[in-house]
Amino acid sequence: MSKIILVTGGAGFIGSNFILYFLKNHKEYSIINFDSLTYAGNLSNLSSIEDNSNYAFVKGDITNSKDVKNVFEEYNPDFVVHFAAESHVDRSILDSEVFIKTNILGTNNLLTYSREHNIQKFVHISTDEVYGSLGNEGFFTEENNISPNSPYAASKASSDLLVRAAYKTYGQNVNITRCSNNYGPYQFPEKLIPLMINNAVNDKKLPVYGDGKNVRDWIYVEDHCRAIDAVLHKGKPGEVYNIGSSNEWTNIDLIKLILKKLGKSENLITYVKDRPGHDRRYAIDSSKIREELGWKPQVEFQDGINNTVEWYLNFKKWTENIVNGEYLEYYRKQYSER
Ligand code: NAD
Ligand code: DAU
């Protein structure tokens, strides 16, 4: 009998990439995708596996105990891989409430039912943003203190602490992963790379926050999925694993690279008011997962970014479907006063 993984947030960017990757590489598992389909959830990402007998979608909200109870009772999963979250820093600055509810209360609900159902392992997908910000030197290791600076990061750090407490107090088998910035297909166009591609393609201005010299450490989404696979199968109980590709870029250099690939003018670049509490630099030390679990990134940045730009050019309809009333209202609020 196949083992069952309950994947939360599987209709989002990383969750849908994970499900596609995992079903392709592991015939011995079934996946239940549990997602409430917020503005960021998009089932069309998974249309190619709709008829796969190892896959089922269940619409439900992780903050609703009844929904969570029902999915555990109906499917009796062996593992939980928890992606579902509010994930965008700028939205958390505009309104943090849903971040507290989903990221903290939702995670607590899942931990409670995982405990009641004796789940074999709970993999919590967290972020390097919980560590705060770096100066010009140094890297985040798993030993760094948690020091979040945005409401989003604070809500993720809180959820990490609940996962840790579940291990320490109840002996639940958990792992926490903390990955750097992901890029690739199916990323919502509010995030830097797809936003810049989309704006440039449409000859719209490219809003660069502050001086554009903030640094992010970019990893191709499929490399992140492979790392989660390694943690699910080989991670030691209670451990945290950082995931990163050692690929640091200033925002402005990355934006110029994208413009070059699209053959668009740098005149589209517009410097705007900085993000409040804007973290200066993220950089991951991922030696623990590399040495202990034998994972390493496989996708070179130039290949990954070419693939991503090409994907957004080939799948313009995907983006057009997302640029709806809710998104335009968010975009107006976000950029009108900058
Ligand atoms: P996303 O915003 O693209 O997707 C989130 C998904 O969660 C959506 O499908 C949404 O419908 C679902 N969801 C939201 N609230 C829900 C609720 N209450 N109940 C059920 N489903 C709900 O996010 P993403 O970028 O794919 O990130 C996935 C996870 O990875 C998040 O936990 C995020 O913190 C973490 N992460 C993201 C990055 C990154 O660069 N994007 C890096 C490191 C970690
Ligand atoms: O590091 C992991 C995190 O990466 C994840 O936990 C988050 O879910 C994910 O959204 C991402 O957070 P960032 O804040 O780093 O990503 P974002 O794409 O929003 O911004 C990347 C950088 O680009 C950041 O320095 C802010 C800047 N930026 C962003 C936008 C949307 C701009 O200059 N202009 C923009 O319009």
PDB file of N, CA, C and O in Angstrom, residues 195-243:
ATOM      1  N   LEU A 195       7.396  39.648 -10.870  1.00  0.00           N
ATOM      2  CA  LEU A 195       6.868  41.021 -11.002  1.00  0.00           C
ATOM      3  C   LEU A 195       7.682  41.799 -12.030  1.00  0.00           C
ATOM      4  O   LEU A 195       7.133  42.473 -12.915  1.00  0.00           O
ATOM      5  N   MET A 196       9.018  41.683 -11.941  1.00  0.00           N
ATOM      6  CA  MET A 196       9.884  42.433 -12.858  1.00  0.00           C
ATOM      7  C   MET A 196       9.735  41.908 -14.292  1.00  0.00           C
ATOM      8  O   MET A 196       9.698  42.686 -15.245  1.00  0.00           O
ATOM      9  N   ILE A 197       9.615  40.587 -14.438  1.00  0.00           N
ATOM     10  CA  ILE A 197       9.448  40.036 -15.795  1.00  0.00           C
ATOM     11  C   ILE A 197       8.127  40.557 -16.378  1.00  0.00           C
ATOM     12  O   ILE A 197       8.080  41.077 -17.498  1.00  0.00           O
ATOM     13  N   ASN A 198       7.075  40.454 -15.587  1.00  0.00           N
ATOM     14  CA  ASN A 198       5.744  40.834 -16.054  1.00  0.00           C
ATOM     15  C   ASN A 198       5.679  42.320 -16.406  1.00  0.00           C
ATOM     16  O   ASN A 198       5.151  42.710 -17.464  1.00  0.00           O
ATOM     17  N   ASN A 199       6.234  43.162 -15.538  1.00  0.00           N
ATOM     18  CA  ASN A 199       6.216  44.604 -15.814  1.00  0.00           C
ATOM     19  C   ASN A 199       7.044  44.928 -17.051  1.00  0.00           C
ATOM     20  O   ASN A 199       6.619  45.710 -17.903  1.00  0.00           O
ATOM     21  N   ALA A 200       8.218  44.320 -17.140  1.00  0.00           N
ATOM     22  CA  ALA A 200       9.094  44.628 -18.278  1.00  0.00           C
ATOM     23  C   ALA A 200       8.440  44.209 -19.600  1.00  0.00           C
ATOM     24  O   ALA A 200       8.442  44.971 -20.579  1.00  0.00           O
ATOM     25  N   VAL A 201       7.821  43.023 -19.593  1.00  0.00           N
ATOM     26  CA  VAL A 201       7.167  42.532 -20.814  1.00  0.00           C
ATOM     27  C   VAL A 201       6.086  43.521 -21.257  1.00  0.00           C
ATOM     28  O   VAL A 201       5.872  43.753 -22.445  1.00  0.00           O
ATOM     29  N   ASN A 202       5.420  44.127 -20.279  1.00  0.00           N
ATOM     30  CA  ASN A 202       4.331  45.062 -20.583  1.00  0.00           C
ATOM     31  C   ASN A 202       4.787  46.529 -20.617  1.00  0.00           C
ATOM     32  O   ASN A 202       3.958  47.440 -20.561  1.00  0.00           O
ATOM     33  N   ASP A 203       6.125  46.728 -20.658  1.00  0.00           N
ATOM     34  CA  ASP A 203       6.712  48.077 -20.673  1.00  0.00           C
ATOM     35  C   ASP A 203       6.210  48.956 -19.535  1.00  0.00           C
ATOM     36  O   ASP A 203       6.025  50.166 -19.698  1.00  0.00           O
ATOM     37  N   LYS A 204       5.991  48.311 -18.363  1.00  0.00           N
ATOM     38  CA  LYS A 204       5.612  49.065 -17.165  1.00  0.00           C
ATOM     39  C   LYS A 204       6.861  49.319 -16.329  1.00  0.00           C
ATOM     40  O   LYS A 204       7.850  48.586 -16.441  1.00  0.00           O
ATOM     41  N   LYS A 205       6.774  50.354 -15.474  1.00  0.00           N
ATOM     42  CA  LYS A 205       7.949  50.674 -14.645  1.00  0.00           C
ATOM     43  C   LYS A 205       8.312  49.535 -13.691  1.00  0.00           C
ATOM     44  O   LYS A 205       7.435  48.808 -13.239  1.00  0.00           O
ATOM     45  N   LEU A 206       9.600  49.404 -13.383  1.00  0.00           N
ATOM     46  CA  LEU A 206      10.071  48.375 -12.454  1.00  0.00           C
ATOM     47  C   LEU A 206      10.399  49.032 -11.117  1.00  0.00           C
ATOM     48  O   LEU A 206      11.404  49.734 -11.006  1.00  0.00           O
ATOM     49  N   PRO A 207       9.544  48.870 -10.103  1.00  0.00           N
ATOM     50  CA  PRO A 207       9.747  49.564  -8.820  1.00  0.00           C
ATOM     51  C   PRO A 207      10.835  48.931  -7.960  1.00  0.00           C
ATOM     52  O   PRO A 207      10.659  47.830  -7.435  1.00  0.00           O
ATOM     53  N   VAL A 208      11.963  49.631  -7.823  1.00  0.00           N
ATOM     54  CA  VAL A 208      13.079  49.123  -7.019  1.00  0.00           C
ATOM     55  C   VAL A 208      13.044  49.816  -5.657  1.00  0.00           C
ATOM     56  O   VAL A 208      13.101  51.042  -5.588  1.00  0.00           O
ATOM     57  N   TYR A 209      12.967  49.018  -4.583  1.00  0.00           N
ATOM     58  CA  TYR A 209      12.875  49.598  -3.242  1.00  0.00           C
ATOM     59  C   TYR A 209      14.239  50.131  -2.796  1.00  0.00           C
ATOM     60  O   TYR A 209      15.256  49.427  -2.931  1.00  0.00           O
ATOM     61  N   GLY A 210      14.223  51.352  -2.205  1.00  0.00           N
ATOM     62  CA  GLY A 210      15.453  51.914  -1.626  1.00  0.00           C
ATOM     63  C   GLY A 210      16.534  52.104  -2.668  1.00  0.00           C
ATOM     64  O   GLY A 210      16.274  52.572  -3.782  1.00  0.00           O
ATOM     65  N   ASP A 211      17.776  51.679  -2.313  1.00  0.00           N
ATOM     66  CA  ASP A 211      18.891  51.886  -3.256  1.00  0.00           C
ATOM     67  C   ASP A 211      19.124  50.682  -4.168  1.00  0.00           C
ATOM     68  O   ASP A 211      20.063  50.677  -4.968  1.00  0.00           O
ATOM     69  N   GLY A 212      18.294  49.645  -4.016  1.00  0.00           N
ATOM     70  CA  GLY A 212      18.423  48.470  -4.895  1.00  0.00           C
ATOM     71  C   GLY A 212      19.595  47.574  -4.535  1.00  0.00           C
ATOM     72  O   GLY A 212      19.893  46.601  -5.231  1.00  0.00           O
ATOM     73  N   LYS A 213      20.283  47.893  -3.418  1.00  0.00           N
ATOM     74  CA  LYS A 213      21.502  47.123  -3.099  1.00  0.00           C
ATOM     75  C   LYS A 213      21.234  46.024  -2.070  1.00  0.00           C
ATOM     76  O   LYS A 213      22.180  45.402  -1.567  1.00  0.00           O
ATOM     77  N   ASN A 214      19.970  45.809  -1.705  1.00  0.00           N
ATOM     78  CA  ASN A 214      19.664  44.677  -0.797  1.00  0.00           C
ATOM     79  C   ASN A 214      20.017  43.386  -1.520  1.00  0.00           C
ATOM     80  O   ASN A 214      19.852  43.275  -2.743  1.00  0.00           O
ATOM     81  N   VAL A 215      20.477  42.413  -0.740  1.00  0.00           N
ATOM     82  CA  VAL A 215      20.981  41.163  -1.333  1.00  0.00           C
ATOM     83  C   VAL A 215      20.075  39.994  -0.942  1.00  0.00           C
ATOM     84  O   VAL A 215      19.695  39.850   0.216  1.00  0.00           O
ATOM     85  N   ARG A 216      19.749  39.165  -1.943  1.00  0.00           N
ATOM     86  CA  ARG A 216      19.014  37.927  -1.687  1.00  0.00           C
ATOM     87  C   ARG A 216      19.807  36.773  -2.296  1.00  0.00           C
ATOM     88  O   ARG A 216      20.549  36.958  -3.270  1.00  0.00           O
ATOM     89  N   ASP A 217      19.597  35.572  -1.728  1.00  0.00           N
ATOM     90  CA  ASP A 217      20.369  34.378  -2.104  1.00  0.00           C
ATOM     91  C   ASP A 217      19.378  33.459  -2.837  1.00  0.00           C
ATOM     92  O   ASP A 217      18.535  32.840  -2.190  1.00  0.00           O
ATOM     93  N   TRP A 218      19.461  33.400  -4.178  1.00  0.00           N
ATOM     94  CA  TRP A 218      18.389  32.768  -4.972  1.00  0.00           C
ATOM     95  C   TRP A 218      18.637  31.292  -5.238  1.00  0.00           C
ATOM     96  O   TRP A 218      19.725  30.890  -5.630  1.00  0.00           O
ATOM     97  N   ILE A 219      17.568  30.510  -5.084  1.00  0.00           N
ATOM     98  CA  ILE A 219      17.645  29.058  -5.349  1.00  0.00           C
ATOM     99  C   ILE A 219      16.505  28.675  -6.295  1.00  0.00           C
ATOM    100  O   ILE A 219      15.370  29.161  -6.149  1.00  0.00           O
ATOM    101  N   TYR A 220      16.824  27.788  -7.246  1.00  0.00           N
ATOM    102  CA  TYR A 220      15.783  27.317  -8.166  1.00  0.00           C
ATOM    103  C   TYR A 220      14.820  26.415  -7.399  1.00  0.00           C
ATOM    104  O   TYR A 220      15.260  25.544  -6.620  1.00  0.00           O
ATOM    105  N   VAL A 221      13.525  26.602  -7.650  1.00  0.00           N
ATOM    106  CA  VAL A 221      12.510  25.954  -6.813  1.00  0.00           C
ATOM    107  C   VAL A 221      12.651  24.424  -6.782  1.00  0.00           C
ATOM    108  O   VAL A 221      12.423  23.789  -5.753  1.00  0.00           O
ATOM    109  N   GLU A 222      13.070  23.824  -7.911  1.00  0.00           N
ATOM    110  CA  GLU A 222      13.172  22.359  -7.919  1.00  0.00           C
ATOM    111  C   GLU A 222      14.298  21.865  -7.000  1.00  0.00           C
ATOM    112  O   GLU A 222      14.197  20.792  -6.410  1.00  0.00           O
ATOM    113  N   ASP A 223      15.349  22.688  -6.841  1.00  0.00           N
ATOM    114  CA  ASP A 223      16.409  22.324  -5.897  1.00  0.00           C
ATOM    115  C   ASP A 223      15.865  22.350  -4.470  1.00  0.00           C
ATOM    116  O   ASP A 223      16.248  21.514  -3.635  1.00  0.00           O
ATOM    117  N   HIS A 224      14.998  23.319  -4.184  1.00  0.00           N
ATOM    118  CA  HIS A 224      14.355  23.351  -2.861  1.00  0.00           C
ATOM    119  C   HIS A 224      13.513  22.079  -2.673  1.00  0.00           C
ATOM    120  O   HIS A 224      13.562  21.441  -1.614  1.00  0.00           O
ATOM    121  N   CYS A 225      12.762  21.695  -3.703  1.00  0.00           N
ATOM    122  CA  CYS A 225      11.908  20.488  -3.606  1.00  0.00           C
ATOM    123  C   CYS A 225      12.756  19.246  -3.330  1.00  0.00           C
ATOM    124  O   CYS A 225      12.391  18.402  -2.508  1.00  0.00           O
ATOM    125  N   ARG A 226      13.897  19.137  -4.017  1.00  0.00           N
ATOM    126  CA  ARG A 226      14.798  17.993  -3.791  1.00  0.00           C
ATOM    127  C   ARG A 226      15.318  17.987  -2.359  1.00  0.00           C
ATOM    128  O   ARG A 226      15.481  16.940  -1.741  1.00  0.00           O
ATOM    129  N   ALA A 227      15.563  19.181  -1.811  1.00  0.00           N
ATOM    130  CA  ALA A 227      16.058  19.274  -0.430  1.00  0.00           C
ATOM    131  C   ALA A 227      14.972  18.821   0.555  1.00  0.00           C
ATOM    132  O   ALA A 227      15.262  18.113   1.531  1.00  0.00           O
ATOM    133  N   ILE A 228      13.727  19.187   0.291  1.00  0.00           N
ATOM    134  CA  ILE A 228      12.624  18.765   1.177  1.00  0.00           C
ATOM    135  C   ILE A 228      12.478  17.246   1.123  1.00  0.00           C
ATOM    136  O   ILE A 228      12.243  16.583   2.138  1.00  0.00           O
ATOM    137  N   ASP A 229      12.634  16.694  -0.065  1.00  0.00           N
ATOM    138  CA  ASP A 229      12.606  15.233  -0.251  1.00  0.00           C
ATOM    139  C   ASP A 229      13.673  14.580   0.654  1.00  0.00           C
ATOM    140  O   ASP A 229      13.407  13.616   1.386  1.00  0.00           O
ATOM    141  N   ALA A 230      14.885  15.150   0.639  1.00  0.00           N
ATOM    142  CA  ALA A 230      15.982  14.595   1.459  1.00  0.00           C
ATOM    143  C   ALA A 230      15.642  14.702   2.947  1.00  0.00           C
ATOM    144  O   ALA A 230      15.890  13.768   3.719  1.00  0.00           O
ATOM    145  N   VAL A 231      15.059  15.819   3.348  1.00  0.00           N
ATOM    146  CA  VAL A 231      14.719  16.004   4.770  1.00  0.00           C
ATOM    147  C   VAL A 231      13.610  15.038   5.173  1.00  0.00           C
ATOM    148  O   VAL A 231      13.665  14.414   6.241  1.00  0.00           O
ATOM    149  N   LEU A 232      12.615  14.883   4.312  1.00  0.00           N
ATOM    150  CA  LEU A 232      11.506  13.960   4.614  1.00  0.00           C
ATOM    151  C   LEU A 232      12.045  12.536   4.834  1.00  0.00           C
ATOM    152  O   LEU A 232      11.640  11.840   5.761  1.00  0.00           O
ATOM    153  N   HIS A 233      12.962  12.121   3.980  1.00  0.00           N
ATOM    154  CA  HIS A 233      13.441  10.738   4.058  1.00  0.00           C
ATOM    155  C   HIS A 233      14.597  10.531   5.024  1.00  0.00           C
ATOM    156  O   HIS A 233      14.746   9.454   5.592  1.00  0.00           O
ATOM    157  N   LYS A 234      15.433  11.571   5.193  1.00  0.00           N
ATOM    158  CA  LYS A 234      16.667  11.330   5.961  1.00  0.00           C
ATOM    159  C   LYS A 234      16.891  12.274   7.140  1.00  0.00           C
ATOM    160  O   LYS A 234      17.834  12.090   7.901  1.00  0.00           O
ATOM    161  N   GLY A 235      16.036  13.296   7.284  1.00  0.00           N
ATOM    162  CA  GLY A 235      16.240  14.277   8.358  1.00  0.00           C
ATOM    163  C   GLY A 235      16.143  13.627   9.732  1.00  0.00           C
ATOM    164  O   GLY A 235      15.309  12.752   9.957  1.00  0.00           O
ATOM    165  N   LYS A 236      17.001  14.074  10.640  1.00  0.00           N
ATOM    166  CA  LYS A 236      16.994  13.490  11.996  1.00  0.00           C
ATOM    167  C   LYS A 236      15.944  14.198  12.842  1.00  0.00           C
ATOM    168  O   LYS A 236      15.770  15.419  12.730  1.00  0.00           O
ATOM    169  N   PRO A 237      15.250  13.451  13.722  1.00  0.00           N
ATOM    170  CA  PRO A 237      14.152  14.039  14.497  1.00  0.00           C
ATOM    171  C   PRO A 237      14.537  15.342  15.196  1.00  0.00           C
ATOM    172  O   PRO A 237      15.599  15.437  15.814  1.00  0.00           O
ATOM    173  N   GLY A 238      13.657  16.342  15.062  1.00  0.00           N
ATOM    174  CA  GLY A 238      13.827  17.601  15.787  1.00  0.00           C
ATOM    175  C   GLY A 238      14.806  18.572  15.155  1.00  0.00           C
ATOM    176  O   GLY A 238      14.992  19.681  15.655  1.00  0.00           O
ATOM    177  N   GLU A 239      15.434  18.204  14.023  1.00  0.00           N
ATOM    178  CA  GLU A 239      16.499  19.049  13.462  1.00  0.00           C
ATOM    179  C   GLU A 239      15.972  20.125  12.517  1.00  0.00           C
ATOM    180  O   GLU A 239      14.944  19.967  11.857  1.00  0.00           O
ATOM    181  N   VAL A 240      16.752  21.207  12.475  1.00  0.00           N
ATOM    182  CA  VAL A 240      16.506  22.304  11.529  1.00  0.00           C
ATOM    183  C   VAL A 240      17.525  22.183  10.399  1.00  0.00           C
ATOM    184  O   VAL A 240      18.696  21.883  10.658  1.00  0.00           O
ATOM    185  N   TYR A 241      17.093  22.386   9.153  1.00  0.00           N
ATOM    186  CA  TYR A 241      18.027  22.357   8.021  1.00  0.00           C
ATOM    187  C   TYR A 241      17.890  23.639   7.189  1.00  0.00           C
ATOM    188  O   TYR A 241      16.809  23.943   6.691  1.00  0.00           O
ATOM    189  N   ASN A 242      18.996  24.364   7.051  1.00  0.00           N
ATOM    190  CA  ASN A 242      19.035  25.506   6.129  1.00  0.00           C
ATOM    191  C   ASN A 242      19.207  24.991   4.704  1.00  0.00           C
ATOM    192  O   ASN A 242      19.944  24.022   4.473  1.00  0.00           O
ATOM    193  N   ILE A 243      18.559  25.690   3.759  1.00  0.00           N
ATOM    194  CA  ILE A 243      18.665  25.292   2.341  1.00  0.00           C
ATOM    195  C   ILE A 243      19.008  26.539   1.520  1.00  0.00           C
ATOM    196  O   ILE A 243      18.300  27.549   1.623  1.00  0.00           O
TER     197      ILE A 243
END
